[in-house]
mmCIF file with all atom_site columns, C-alpha atoms in Angstrom:
data_model
loop_
_atom_site.group_PDB
_atom_site.id
_atom_site.type_symbol
_atom_site.label_atom_id
_atom_site.label_alt_id
_atom_site.label_comp_id
_atom_site.label_asym_id
_atom_site.label_entity_id
_atom_site.label_seq_id
_atom_site.pdbx_PDB_ins_code
_atom_site.Cartn_x
_atom_site.Cartn_y
_atom_site.Cartn_z
_atom_site.occupancy
_atom_site.B_iso_or_equiv
_atom_site.pdbx_formal_charge
_atom_site.auth_seq_id
_atom_site.auth_comp_id
_atom_site.auth_asym_id
_atom_site.auth_atom_id
_atom_site.pdbx_PDB_model_num
ATOM 1   C CA . MET A 1 1   ? 1.348   -8.038  8.637   1.00 47.00 ? 1   MET A CA 1
ATOM 2   C CA . GLY A 1 2   ? -1.140  -6.054  10.562  1.00 49.00 ? 2   GLY A CA 1
ATOM 3   C CA . ARG A 1 3   ? -3.275  -9.121  11.080  1.00 54.00 ? 3   ARG A CA 1
ATOM 4   C CA . GLU A 1 4   ? -4.814  -7.113  13.923  1.00 57.00 ? 4   GLU A CA 1
ATOM 5   C CA . PHE A 1 5   ? -6.528  -5.041  11.216  1.00 58.00 ? 5   PHE A CA 1
ATOM 6   C CA . ILE A 1 6   ? -8.297  -7.922  9.435   1.00 53.00 ? 6   ILE A CA 1
ATOM 7   C CA . ASP A 1 7   ? -11.655 -7.237  11.114  1.00 61.00 ? 7   ASP A CA 1
ATOM 8   C CA . LEU A 1 8   ? -11.425 -3.693  9.761   1.00 58.00 ? 8   LEU A CA 1
ATOM 9   C CA . PHE A 1 9   ? -10.614 -4.976  6.252   1.00 54.00 ? 9   PHE A CA 1
ATOM 10  C CA . ASN A 1 10  ? -13.548 -7.398  6.362   1.00 54.00 ? 10  ASN A CA 1
ATOM 11  C CA . GLU A 1 11  ? -15.908 -4.647  7.497   1.00 57.00 ? 11  GLU A CA 1
ATOM 12  C CA . TRP A 1 12  ? -14.585 -2.227  4.871   1.00 50.00 ? 12  TRP A CA 1
ATOM 13  C CA . ALA A 1 13  ? -14.839 -4.615  1.911   1.00 51.00 ? 13  ALA A CA 1
ATOM 14  C CA . GLY A 1 14  ? -18.411 -3.683  1.040   1.00 56.00 ? 14  GLY A CA 1
ATOM 15  C CA . SER A 1 15  ? -17.809 0.074   0.969   1.00 65.00 ? 15  SER A CA 1
ATOM 16  C CA . TYR A 1 16  ? -14.146 0.326   -0.055  1.00 66.00 ? 16  TYR A CA 1
ATOM 17  C CA . ASP A 1 17  ? -14.817 1.281   -3.669  1.00 73.00 ? 17  ASP A CA 1
ATOM 18  C CA . GLU A 1 18  ? -17.115 4.100   -2.540  1.00 72.00 ? 18  GLU A CA 1
ATOM 19  C CA . THR A 1 19  ? -14.475 5.387   -0.128  1.00 73.00 ? 19  THR A CA 1
ATOM 20  C CA . VAL A 1 20  ? -11.704 5.551   -2.735  1.00 81.00 ? 20  VAL A CA 1
ATOM 21  C CA . THR A 1 21  ? -13.934 7.533   -5.092  1.00 75.00 ? 21  THR A CA 1
ATOM 22  C CA . GLY A 1 22  ? -14.445 10.283  -2.527  1.00 74.00 ? 22  GLY A CA 1
ATOM 23  C CA . HIS A 1 23  ? -17.832 9.491   -0.982  1.00 79.00 ? 23  HIS A CA 1
ATOM 24  C CA . ASP A 1 24  ? -16.432 9.739   2.560   1.00 88.00 ? 24  ASP A CA 1
ATOM 25  C CA . PRO A 1 25  ? -15.249 13.328  3.195   1.00 93.00 ? 25  PRO A CA 1
ATOM 26  C CA . GLN A 1 26  ? -12.875 12.201  5.961   1.00 94.00 ? 26  GLN A CA 1
ATOM 27  C CA . TYR A 1 27  ? -10.813 10.180  3.487   1.00 94.00 ? 27  TYR A CA 1
ATOM 28  C CA . ARG A 1 28  ? -11.278 12.328  0.386   1.00 94.00 ? 28  ARG A CA 1
ATOM 29  C CA . ALA A 1 29  ? -7.797  13.858  0.636   1.00 96.00 ? 29  ALA A CA 1
ATOM 30  C CA . VAL A 1 30  ? -6.193  10.458  1.334   1.00 96.00 ? 30  VAL A CA 1
ATOM 31  C CA . PHE A 1 31  ? -7.611  9.070   -1.906  1.00 94.00 ? 31  PHE A CA 1
ATOM 32  C CA . TYR A 1 32  ? -7.234  12.258  -3.954  1.00 96.00 ? 32  TYR A CA 1
ATOM 33  C CA . LYS A 1 33  ? -5.990  11.326  -7.447  1.00 96.00 ? 33  LYS A CA 1
ATOM 34  C CA . TYR A 1 34  ? -6.595  7.653   -6.600  1.00 95.00 ? 34  TYR A CA 1
ATOM 35  C CA . ASP A 1 35  ? -6.846  6.585   -10.224 1.00 96.00 ? 35  ASP A CA 1
ATOM 36  C CA . THR A 1 36  ? -3.688  8.508   -11.116 1.00 98.00 ? 36  THR A CA 1
ATOM 37  C CA . ILE A 1 37  ? -1.844  6.825   -8.249  1.00 98.00 ? 37  ILE A CA 1
ATOM 38  C CA . LEU A 1 38  ? -2.846  3.373   -9.487  1.00 98.00 ? 38  LEU A CA 1
ATOM 39  C CA . GLU A 1 39  ? -1.794  4.315   -13.012 1.00 98.00 ? 39  GLU A CA 1
ATOM 40  C CA . GLU A 1 40  ? 1.627   5.485   -11.771 1.00 98.00 ? 40  GLU A CA 1
ATOM 41  C CA . VAL A 1 41  ? 2.192   2.185   -9.970  1.00 98.00 ? 41  VAL A CA 1
ATOM 42  C CA . THR A 1 42  ? 1.167   0.319   -13.117 1.00 98.00 ? 42  THR A CA 1
ATOM 43  C CA . ARG A 1 43  ? 3.343   2.460   -15.373 1.00 98.00 ? 43  ARG A CA 1
ATOM 44  C CA . ASN A 1 44  ? 6.401   1.751   -13.229 1.00 98.00 ? 44  ASN A CA 1
ATOM 45  C CA . SER A 1 45  ? 5.813   -2.022  -13.084 1.00 98.00 ? 45  SER A CA 1
ATOM 46  C CA . ARG A 1 46  ? 7.345   -4.548  -15.444 1.00 98.00 ? 46  ARG A CA 1
ATOM 47  C CA . GLY A 1 47  ? 7.233   -8.291  -15.968 1.00 98.00 ? 47  GLY A CA 1
ATOM 48  C CA . ASN A 1 48  ? 5.429   -10.656 -13.615 1.00 98.00 ? 48  ASN A CA 1
ATOM 49  C CA . VAL A 1 49  ? 3.918   -8.821  -10.651 1.00 98.00 ? 49  VAL A CA 1
ATOM 50  C CA . LEU A 1 50  ? 3.317   -9.864  -7.043  1.00 98.00 ? 50  LEU A CA 1
ATOM 51  C CA . GLU A 1 51  ? 0.696   -7.600  -5.454  1.00 98.00 ? 51  GLU A CA 1
ATOM 52  C CA . PHE A 1 52  ? 0.174   -7.289  -1.698  1.00 98.00 ? 52  PHE A CA 1
ATOM 53  C CA . GLY A 1 53  ? -3.038  -5.992  -0.175  1.00 95.00 ? 53  GLY A CA 1
ATOM 54  C CA . VAL A 1 54  ? -5.169  -6.553  -3.262  1.00 95.00 ? 54  VAL A CA 1
ATOM 55  C CA . GLY A 1 55  ? -8.303  -5.205  -1.586  1.00 91.00 ? 55  GLY A CA 1
ATOM 56  C CA . THR A 1 56  ? -11.102 -5.169  -4.164  1.00 91.00 ? 56  THR A CA 1
ATOM 57  C CA . GLY A 1 57  ? -8.746  -5.528  -7.124  1.00 94.00 ? 57  GLY A CA 1
ATOM 58  C CA . ASN A 1 58  ? -8.599  -1.967  -8.460  1.00 94.00 ? 58  ASN A CA 1
ATOM 59  C CA . LEU A 1 59  ? -4.831  -1.955  -9.013  1.00 97.00 ? 59  LEU A CA 1
ATOM 60  C CA . SER A 1 60  ? -4.903  -5.578  -10.137 1.00 97.00 ? 60  SER A CA 1
ATOM 61  C CA . LYS A 1 61  ? -7.291  -4.660  -12.946 1.00 96.00 ? 61  LYS A CA 1
ATOM 62  C CA . LYS A 1 62  ? -4.978  -1.949  -14.276 1.00 98.00 ? 62  LYS A CA 1
ATOM 63  C CA . LEU A 1 63  ? -1.952  -4.243  -14.088 1.00 98.00 ? 63  LEU A CA 1
ATOM 64  C CA . MET A 1 64  ? -3.705  -7.032  -15.959 1.00 97.00 ? 64  MET A CA 1
ATOM 65  C CA . GLU A 1 65  ? -5.008  -4.616  -18.581 1.00 97.00 ? 65  GLU A CA 1
ATOM 66  C CA . ALA A 1 66  ? -1.405  -3.474  -19.077 1.00 98.00 ? 66  ALA A CA 1
ATOM 67  C CA . GLY A 1 67  ? -0.459  -7.070  -19.916 1.00 98.00 ? 67  GLY A CA 1
ATOM 68  C CA . HIS A 1 68  ? 1.147   -8.175  -16.650 1.00 98.00 ? 68  HIS A CA 1
ATOM 69  C CA . LYS A 1 69  ? 0.758   -11.605 -15.104 1.00 97.00 ? 69  LYS A CA 1
ATOM 70  C CA . VAL A 1 70  ? -0.361  -10.754 -11.552 1.00 97.00 ? 70  VAL A CA 1
ATOM 71  C CA . ILE A 1 71  ? -0.387  -12.888 -8.418  1.00 97.00 ? 71  ILE A CA 1
ATOM 72  C CA . GLY A 1 72  ? -2.390  -11.283 -5.617  1.00 98.00 ? 72  GLY A CA 1
ATOM 73  C CA . VAL A 1 73  ? -1.930  -11.643 -1.855  1.00 97.00 ? 73  VAL A CA 1
ATOM 74  C CA . GLU A 1 74  ? -4.707  -10.499 0.503   1.00 95.00 ? 74  GLU A CA 1
ATOM 75  C CA . PRO A 1 75  ? -5.288  -11.440 4.176   1.00 93.00 ? 75  PRO A CA 1
ATOM 76  C CA . SER A 1 76  ? -8.990  -10.489 4.314   1.00 91.00 ? 76  SER A CA 1
ATOM 77  C CA . GLN A 1 77  ? -11.444 -13.166 3.230   1.00 90.00 ? 77  GLN A CA 1
ATOM 78  C CA . ALA A 1 78  ? -14.134 -10.531 2.576   1.00 90.00 ? 78  ALA A CA 1
ATOM 79  C CA . MET A 1 79  ? -11.768 -8.583  0.322   1.00 89.00 ? 79  MET A CA 1
ATOM 80  C CA . ARG A 1 80  ? -10.775 -11.776 -1.532  1.00 94.00 ? 80  ARG A CA 1
ATOM 81  C CA . GLU A 1 81  ? -14.446 -12.574 -2.071  1.00 91.00 ? 81  GLU A CA 1
ATOM 82  C CA . ALA A 1 82  ? -15.140 -9.049  -3.334  1.00 89.00 ? 82  ALA A CA 1
ATOM 83  C CA . THR A 1 83  ? -12.283 -9.355  -5.821  1.00 93.00 ? 83  THR A CA 1
ATOM 84  C CA . ALA A 1 84  ? -13.418 -12.808 -6.954  1.00 93.00 ? 84  ALA A CA 1
ATOM 85  C CA . LYS A 1 85  ? -16.832 -11.419 -7.853  1.00 91.00 ? 85  LYS A CA 1
ATOM 86  C CA . LYS A 1 86  ? -15.232 -8.760  -10.045 1.00 91.00 ? 86  LYS A CA 1
ATOM 87  C CA . PHE A 1 87  ? -12.435 -10.911 -11.519 1.00 94.00 ? 87  PHE A CA 1
ATOM 88  C CA . PRO A 1 88  ? -13.302 -14.638 -11.298 1.00 94.00 ? 88  PRO A CA 1
ATOM 89  C CA . ASP A 1 89  ? -10.124 -15.743 -13.087 1.00 92.00 ? 89  ASP A CA 1
ATOM 90  C CA . PHE A 1 90  ? -7.717  -13.675 -10.975 1.00 94.00 ? 90  PHE A CA 1
ATOM 91  C CA . GLN A 1 91  ? -5.496  -15.670 -8.601  1.00 87.00 ? 91  GLN A CA 1
ATOM 92  C CA . VAL A 1 92  ? -5.530  -14.173 -5.082  1.00 96.00 ? 92  VAL A CA 1
ATOM 93  C CA . GLU A 1 93  ? -3.764  -16.028 -2.269  1.00 96.00 ? 93  GLU A CA 1
ATOM 94  C CA . ASP A 1 94  ? -4.433  -15.808 1.467   1.00 96.00 ? 94  ASP A CA 1
ATOM 95  C CA . GLY A 1 95  ? -1.345  -14.121 2.903   1.00 96.00 ? 95  GLY A CA 1
ATOM 96  C CA . ASP A 1 96  ? 0.324   -10.897 3.892   1.00 96.00 ? 96  ASP A CA 1
ATOM 97  C CA . PHE A 1 97  ? 3.625   -9.014  3.490   1.00 97.00 ? 97  PHE A CA 1
ATOM 98  C CA . LEU A 1 98  ? 5.438   -11.415 5.828   1.00 97.00 ? 98  LEU A CA 1
ATOM 99  C CA . THR A 1 99  ? 3.729   -14.765 5.202   1.00 96.00 ? 99  THR A CA 1
ATOM 100 C CA . TYR A 1 100 ? 2.693   -15.685 1.676   1.00 97.00 ? 100 TYR A CA 1
ATOM 101 C CA . PRO A 1 101 ? 2.907   -18.650 -0.725  1.00 96.00 ? 101 PRO A CA 1
ATOM 102 C CA . GLN A 1 102 ? 6.109   -18.799 -2.729  1.00 95.00 ? 102 GLN A CA 1
ATOM 103 C CA . PRO A 1 103 ? 5.282   -17.644 -6.286  1.00 96.00 ? 103 PRO A CA 1
ATOM 104 C CA . GLU A 1 104 ? 5.529   -20.395 -8.888  1.00 94.00 ? 104 GLU A CA 1
ATOM 105 C CA . ILE A 1 105 ? 6.734   -17.933 -11.527 1.00 97.00 ? 105 ILE A CA 1
ATOM 106 C CA . PRO A 1 106 ? 9.694   -15.519 -11.377 1.00 98.00 ? 106 PRO A CA 1
ATOM 107 C CA . ILE A 1 107 ? 8.646   -12.115 -10.026 1.00 98.00 ? 107 ILE A CA 1
ATOM 108 C CA . THR A 1 108 ? 10.082  -8.897  -11.448 1.00 98.00 ? 108 THR A CA 1
ATOM 109 C CA . THR A 1 109 ? 7.950   -6.305  -9.630  1.00 99.00 ? 109 THR A CA 1
ATOM 110 C CA . ILE A 1 110 ? 6.313   -6.221  -6.199  1.00 99.00 ? 110 ILE A CA 1
ATOM 111 C CA . VAL A 1 111 ? 3.502   -3.690  -5.807  1.00 98.00 ? 111 VAL A CA 1
ATOM 112 C CA . SER A 1 112 ? 1.142   -2.442  -3.137  1.00 98.00 ? 112 SER A CA 1
ATOM 113 C CA . THR A 1 113 ? -1.114  0.542   -2.539  1.00 97.00 ? 113 THR A CA 1
ATOM 114 C CA . TYR A 1 114 ? -2.502  1.820   0.765   1.00 96.00 ? 114 TYR A CA 1
ATOM 115 C CA . ALA A 1 115 ? -1.319  -1.214  2.738   1.00 95.00 ? 115 ALA A CA 1
ATOM 116 C CA . PHE A 1 116 ? 2.353   -1.157  3.808   1.00 97.00 ? 116 PHE A CA 1
ATOM 117 C CA . HIS A 1 117 ? 1.528   1.063   6.805   1.00 96.00 ? 117 HIS A CA 1
ATOM 118 C CA . HIS A 1 118 ? -0.183  -1.887  8.474   1.00 94.00 ? 118 HIS A CA 1
ATOM 119 C CA . LEU A 1 119 ? 3.273   -3.216  9.357   1.00 96.00 ? 119 LEU A CA 1
ATOM 120 C CA . THR A 1 120 ? 5.272   -1.953  12.308  1.00 96.00 ? 120 THR A CA 1
ATOM 121 C CA . ASP A 1 121 ? 8.607   -0.394  11.405  1.00 96.00 ? 121 ASP A CA 1
ATOM 122 C CA . GLU A 1 122 ? 10.398  -3.606  12.415  1.00 97.00 ? 122 GLU A CA 1
ATOM 123 C CA . GLU A 1 123 ? 8.019   -5.677  10.284  1.00 97.00 ? 123 GLU A CA 1
ATOM 124 C CA . LYS A 1 124 ? 8.575   -3.345  7.333   1.00 98.00 ? 124 LYS A CA 1
ATOM 125 C CA . GLY A 1 125 ? 12.278  -4.164  7.531   1.00 98.00 ? 125 GLY A CA 1
ATOM 126 C CA . HIS A 1 126 ? 11.603  -7.910  7.609   1.00 98.00 ? 126 HIS A CA 1
ATOM 127 C CA . ALA A 1 127 ? 9.246   -7.606  4.635   1.00 98.00 ? 127 ALA A CA 1
ATOM 128 C CA . ILE A 1 128 ? 11.748  -5.653  2.532   1.00 98.00 ? 128 ILE A CA 1
ATOM 129 C CA . LYS A 1 129 ? 14.456  -8.197  3.354   1.00 98.00 ? 129 LYS A CA 1
ATOM 130 C CA . GLY A 1 130 ? 12.155  -10.929 2.062   1.00 98.00 ? 130 GLY A CA 1
ATOM 131 C CA . PHE A 1 131 ? 11.456  -8.953  -1.104  1.00 98.00 ? 131 PHE A CA 1
ATOM 132 C CA . SER A 1 132 ? 15.192  -8.532  -1.682  1.00 98.00 ? 132 SER A CA 1
ATOM 133 C CA . GLU A 1 133 ? 15.624  -12.297 -1.507  1.00 98.00 ? 133 GLU A CA 1
ATOM 134 C CA . LEU A 1 134 ? 12.737  -12.838 -3.940  1.00 98.00 ? 134 LEU A CA 1
ATOM 135 C CA . LEU A 1 135 ? 13.600  -10.264 -6.600  1.00 98.00 ? 135 LEU A CA 1
ATOM 136 C CA . PRO A 1 136 ? 16.417  -10.483 -9.164  1.00 98.00 ? 136 PRO A CA 1
ATOM 137 C CA . ALA A 1 137 ? 18.906  -7.674  -9.704  1.00 98.00 ? 137 ALA A CA 1
ATOM 138 C CA . GLY A 1 138 ? 16.977  -4.896  -11.393 1.00 98.00 ? 138 GLY A CA 1
ATOM 139 C CA . GLY A 1 139 ? 13.718  -6.086  -9.834  1.00 98.00 ? 139 GLY A CA 1
ATOM 140 C CA . LYS A 1 140 ? 11.477  -3.387  -8.445  1.00 98.00 ? 140 LYS A CA 1
ATOM 141 C CA . ILE A 1 141 ? 9.262   -2.590  -5.496  1.00 99.00 ? 141 ILE A CA 1
ATOM 142 C CA . VAL A 1 142 ? 6.580   -0.036  -6.402  1.00 99.00 ? 142 VAL A CA 1
ATOM 143 C CA . PHE A 1 143 ? 4.463   1.066   -3.450  1.00 98.00 ? 143 PHE A CA 1
ATOM 144 C CA . ALA A 1 144 ? 2.069   3.944   -2.916  1.00 98.00 ? 144 ALA A CA 1
ATOM 145 C CA . ASP A 1 145 ? 1.098   4.664   0.672   1.00 98.00 ? 145 ASP A CA 1
ATOM 146 C CA . THR A 1 146 ? 0.730   7.323   3.313   1.00 97.00 ? 146 THR A CA 1
ATOM 147 C CA . ALA A 1 147 ? 4.017   8.429   4.856   1.00 98.00 ? 147 ALA A CA 1
ATOM 148 C CA . TYR A 1 148 ? 5.308   11.544  6.582   1.00 98.00 ? 148 TYR A CA 1
ATOM 149 C CA . GLN A 1 149 ? 8.059   13.764  5.242   1.00 97.00 ? 149 GLN A CA 1
ATOM 150 C CA . ASN A 1 150 ? 9.057   14.725  8.797   1.00 97.00 ? 150 ASN A CA 1
ATOM 151 C CA . GLU A 1 151 ? 7.669   15.153  12.324  1.00 97.00 ? 151 GLU A CA 1
ATOM 152 C CA . GLU A 1 152 ? 6.373   18.651  11.601  1.00 98.00 ? 152 GLU A CA 1
ATOM 153 C CA . THR A 1 153 ? 4.381   17.418  8.609   1.00 98.00 ? 153 THR A CA 1
ATOM 154 C CA . LYS A 1 154 ? 2.951   14.644  10.778  1.00 98.00 ? 154 LYS A CA 1
ATOM 155 C CA . ARG A 1 155 ? 1.909   17.158  13.445  1.00 98.00 ? 155 ARG A CA 1
ATOM 156 C CA . GLN A 1 156 ? 0.245   19.411  10.874  1.00 98.00 ? 156 GLN A CA 1
ATOM 157 C CA . ILE A 1 157 ? -1.699  16.554  9.282   1.00 98.00 ? 157 ILE A CA 1
ATOM 158 C CA . HIS A 1 158 ? -2.937  15.333  12.667  1.00 98.00 ? 158 HIS A CA 1
ATOM 159 C CA . GLN A 1 159 ? -3.878  18.843  13.735  1.00 98.00 ? 159 GLN A CA 1
ATOM 160 C CA . GLN A 1 160 ? -5.831  19.469  10.529  1.00 98.00 ? 160 GLN A CA 1
ATOM 161 C CA . ALA A 1 161 ? -7.767  16.215  10.941  1.00 98.00 ? 161 ALA A CA 1
ATOM 162 C CA . LYS A 1 162 ? -8.626  17.232  14.510  1.00 98.00 ? 162 LYS A CA 1
ATOM 163 C CA . LEU A 1 163 ? -9.749  20.730  13.470  1.00 98.00 ? 163 LEU A CA 1
ATOM 164 C CA . ASN A 1 164 ? -11.946 19.251  10.727  1.00 98.00 ? 164 ASN A CA 1
ATOM 165 C CA . GLY A 1 165 ? -13.593 16.891  13.196  1.00 98.00 ? 165 GLY A CA 1
ATOM 166 C CA . TYR A 1 166 ? -12.351 13.888  11.221  1.00 98.00 ? 166 TYR A CA 1
ATOM 167 C CA . ASP A 1 167 ? -12.277 11.547  14.209  1.00 97.00 ? 167 ASP A CA 1
ATOM 168 C CA . ASP A 1 168 ? -12.122 8.322   12.177  1.00 93.00 ? 168 ASP A CA 1
ATOM 169 C CA . LEU A 1 169 ? -9.201  9.588   10.103  1.00 96.00 ? 169 LEU A CA 1
ATOM 170 C CA . LEU A 1 170 ? -7.366  10.838  13.187  1.00 97.00 ? 170 LEU A CA 1
ATOM 171 C CA . TYR A 1 171 ? -7.877  7.478   14.879  1.00 95.00 ? 171 TYR A CA 1
ATOM 172 C CA . ASP A 1 172 ? -6.370  5.714   11.866  1.00 94.00 ? 172 ASP A CA 1
ATOM 173 C CA . LEU A 1 173 ? -3.418  8.115   11.742  1.00 96.00 ? 173 LEU A CA 1
ATOM 174 C CA . THR A 1 174 ? -2.628  7.593   15.415  1.00 96.00 ? 174 THR A CA 1
ATOM 175 C CA . THR A 1 175 ? -3.139  3.823   15.676  1.00 93.00 ? 175 THR A CA 1
ATOM 176 C CA . GLU A 1 176 ? -1.632  2.504   12.429  1.00 94.00 ? 176 GLU A CA 1
ATOM 177 C CA . TYR A 1 177 ? 2.061   2.531   11.560  1.00 96.00 ? 177 TYR A CA 1
ATOM 178 C CA . TYR A 1 178 ? 2.587   5.357   9.083   1.00 97.00 ? 178 TYR A CA 1
ATOM 179 C CA . PRO A 1 179 ? 6.361   5.767   8.623   1.00 98.00 ? 179 PRO A CA 1
ATOM 180 C CA . MET A 1 180 ? 8.761   8.643   8.049   1.00 98.00 ? 180 MET A CA 1
ATOM 181 C CA . LEU A 1 181 ? 10.367  8.799   4.612   1.00 98.00 ? 181 LEU A CA 1
ATOM 182 C CA . ASP A 1 182 ? 13.887  8.716   6.048   1.00 98.00 ? 182 ASP A CA 1
ATOM 183 C CA . LEU A 1 183 ? 13.122  5.439   7.838   1.00 98.00 ? 183 LEU A CA 1
ATOM 184 C CA . LEU A 1 184 ? 11.813  3.909   4.611   1.00 98.00 ? 184 LEU A CA 1
ATOM 185 C CA . GLN A 1 185 ? 14.902  5.069   2.740   1.00 98.00 ? 185 GLN A CA 1
ATOM 186 C CA . THR A 1 186 ? 17.134  3.456   5.355   1.00 98.00 ? 186 THR A CA 1
ATOM 187 C CA . LEU A 1 187 ? 15.217  0.157   5.269   1.00 98.00 ? 187 LEU A CA 1
ATOM 188 C CA . PHE A 1 188 ? 15.338  -0.052  1.474   1.00 98.00 ? 188 PHE A CA 1
ATOM 189 C CA . GLU A 1 189 ? 19.019  0.871   1.261   1.00 98.00 ? 189 GLU A CA 1
ATOM 190 C CA . GLU A 1 190 ? 20.001  -1.594  4.004   1.00 98.00 ? 190 GLU A CA 1
ATOM 191 C CA . ASN A 1 191 ? 18.454  -4.347  1.893   1.00 98.00 ? 191 ASN A CA 1
ATOM 192 C CA . GLY A 1 192 ? 20.198  -3.431  -1.353  1.00 98.00 ? 192 GLY A CA 1
ATOM 193 C CA . PHE A 1 193 ? 17.668  -1.130  -3.026  1.00 98.00 ? 193 PHE A CA 1
ATOM 194 C CA . TYR A 1 194 ? 18.021  2.309   -4.586  1.00 98.00 ? 194 TYR A CA 1
ATOM 195 C CA . VAL A 1 195 ? 14.803  4.148   -3.725  1.00 98.00 ? 195 VAL A CA 1
ATOM 196 C CA . THR A 1 196 ? 13.095  7.347   -4.863  1.00 98.00 ? 196 THR A CA 1
ATOM 197 C CA . PHE A 1 197 ? 9.981   9.049   -3.509  1.00 98.00 ? 197 PHE A CA 1
ATOM 198 C CA . LYS A 1 198 ? 7.371   11.148  -5.296  1.00 98.00 ? 198 LYS A CA 1
ATOM 199 C CA . GLN A 1 199 ? 4.515   12.857  -3.467  1.00 98.00 ? 199 GLN A CA 1
ATOM 200 C CA . MET A 1 200 ? 1.131   12.087  -5.059  1.00 98.00 ? 200 MET A CA 1
ATOM 201 C CA . ASN A 1 201 ? -1.189  13.954  -2.676  1.00 98.00 ? 201 ASN A CA 1
ATOM 202 C CA . GLN A 1 202 ? -1.049  15.370  0.847   1.00 97.00 ? 202 GLN A CA 1
ATOM 203 C CA . PHE A 1 203 ? -0.852  11.866  2.311   1.00 98.00 ? 203 PHE A CA 1
ATOM 204 C CA . VAL A 1 204 ? 0.432   9.430   -0.294  1.00 98.00 ? 204 VAL A CA 1
ATOM 205 C CA . TRP A 1 205 ? 3.951   8.948   -1.647  1.00 98.00 ? 205 TRP A CA 1
ATOM 206 C CA . LEU A 1 206 ? 4.977   6.803   -4.588  1.00 98.00 ? 206 LEU A CA 1
ATOM 207 C CA . MET A 1 207 ? 8.017   4.701   -3.608  1.00 98.00 ? 207 MET A CA 1
ATOM 208 C CA . ILE A 1 208 ? 10.082  3.064   -6.332  1.00 98.00 ? 208 ILE A CA 1
ATOM 209 C CA . ALA A 1 209 ? 12.917  0.834   -5.121  1.00 98.00 ? 209 ALA A CA 1
ATOM 210 C CA . GLU A 1 210 ? 15.180  -1.023  -7.545  1.00 98.00 ? 210 GLU A CA 1
ATOM 211 C CA . LYS A 1 211 ? 17.360  -3.904  -6.394  1.00 98.00 ? 211 LYS A CA 1
ATOM 212 C CA . GLN A 1 212 ? 21.011  -3.199  -7.073  1.00 98.00 ? 212 GLN A CA 1
#
């Protein structure tokens, strides 16, 4: 899972919470309605939850406050350490979307925010296949992440970042693996999920996939 990005995650750990609250103008639109996005993921989760890309534990906190048992998976040691300082009793495993410890409790919902794009399209398919094998019928995947509605939308977003002089954002958009919605729909359906998409801001879509 995007293990090539771990150095970035480690570097970002100390400032991530500032970024998601809008302190960096380049990423303000990406994290617009951040708290609402986390609440939507939480609201659509049920039962025991497996969370990928825990980061600094912002979603984890909401899930636990809602009464869910949460197992976290995070590849960045710096991010795991940041989460441990905030939530000493929270279990976060070293792993990623493709390689992670088998949960010791049955999982009903798999969640992630701002992380699935670190997988190539092929890796996304492998990950979803693994989730299908892990979840029971009726189990859910609830992700929120940047995706493109179509090629024209992608072009417009890239062009706007360039016009604004947002070089860091443009670099991220052109080097990470942000997918098209139709590809995601195909990958979920091929692995036995019924999926819906809801746009949360200019960049981020809420994806809810239920195993049939």
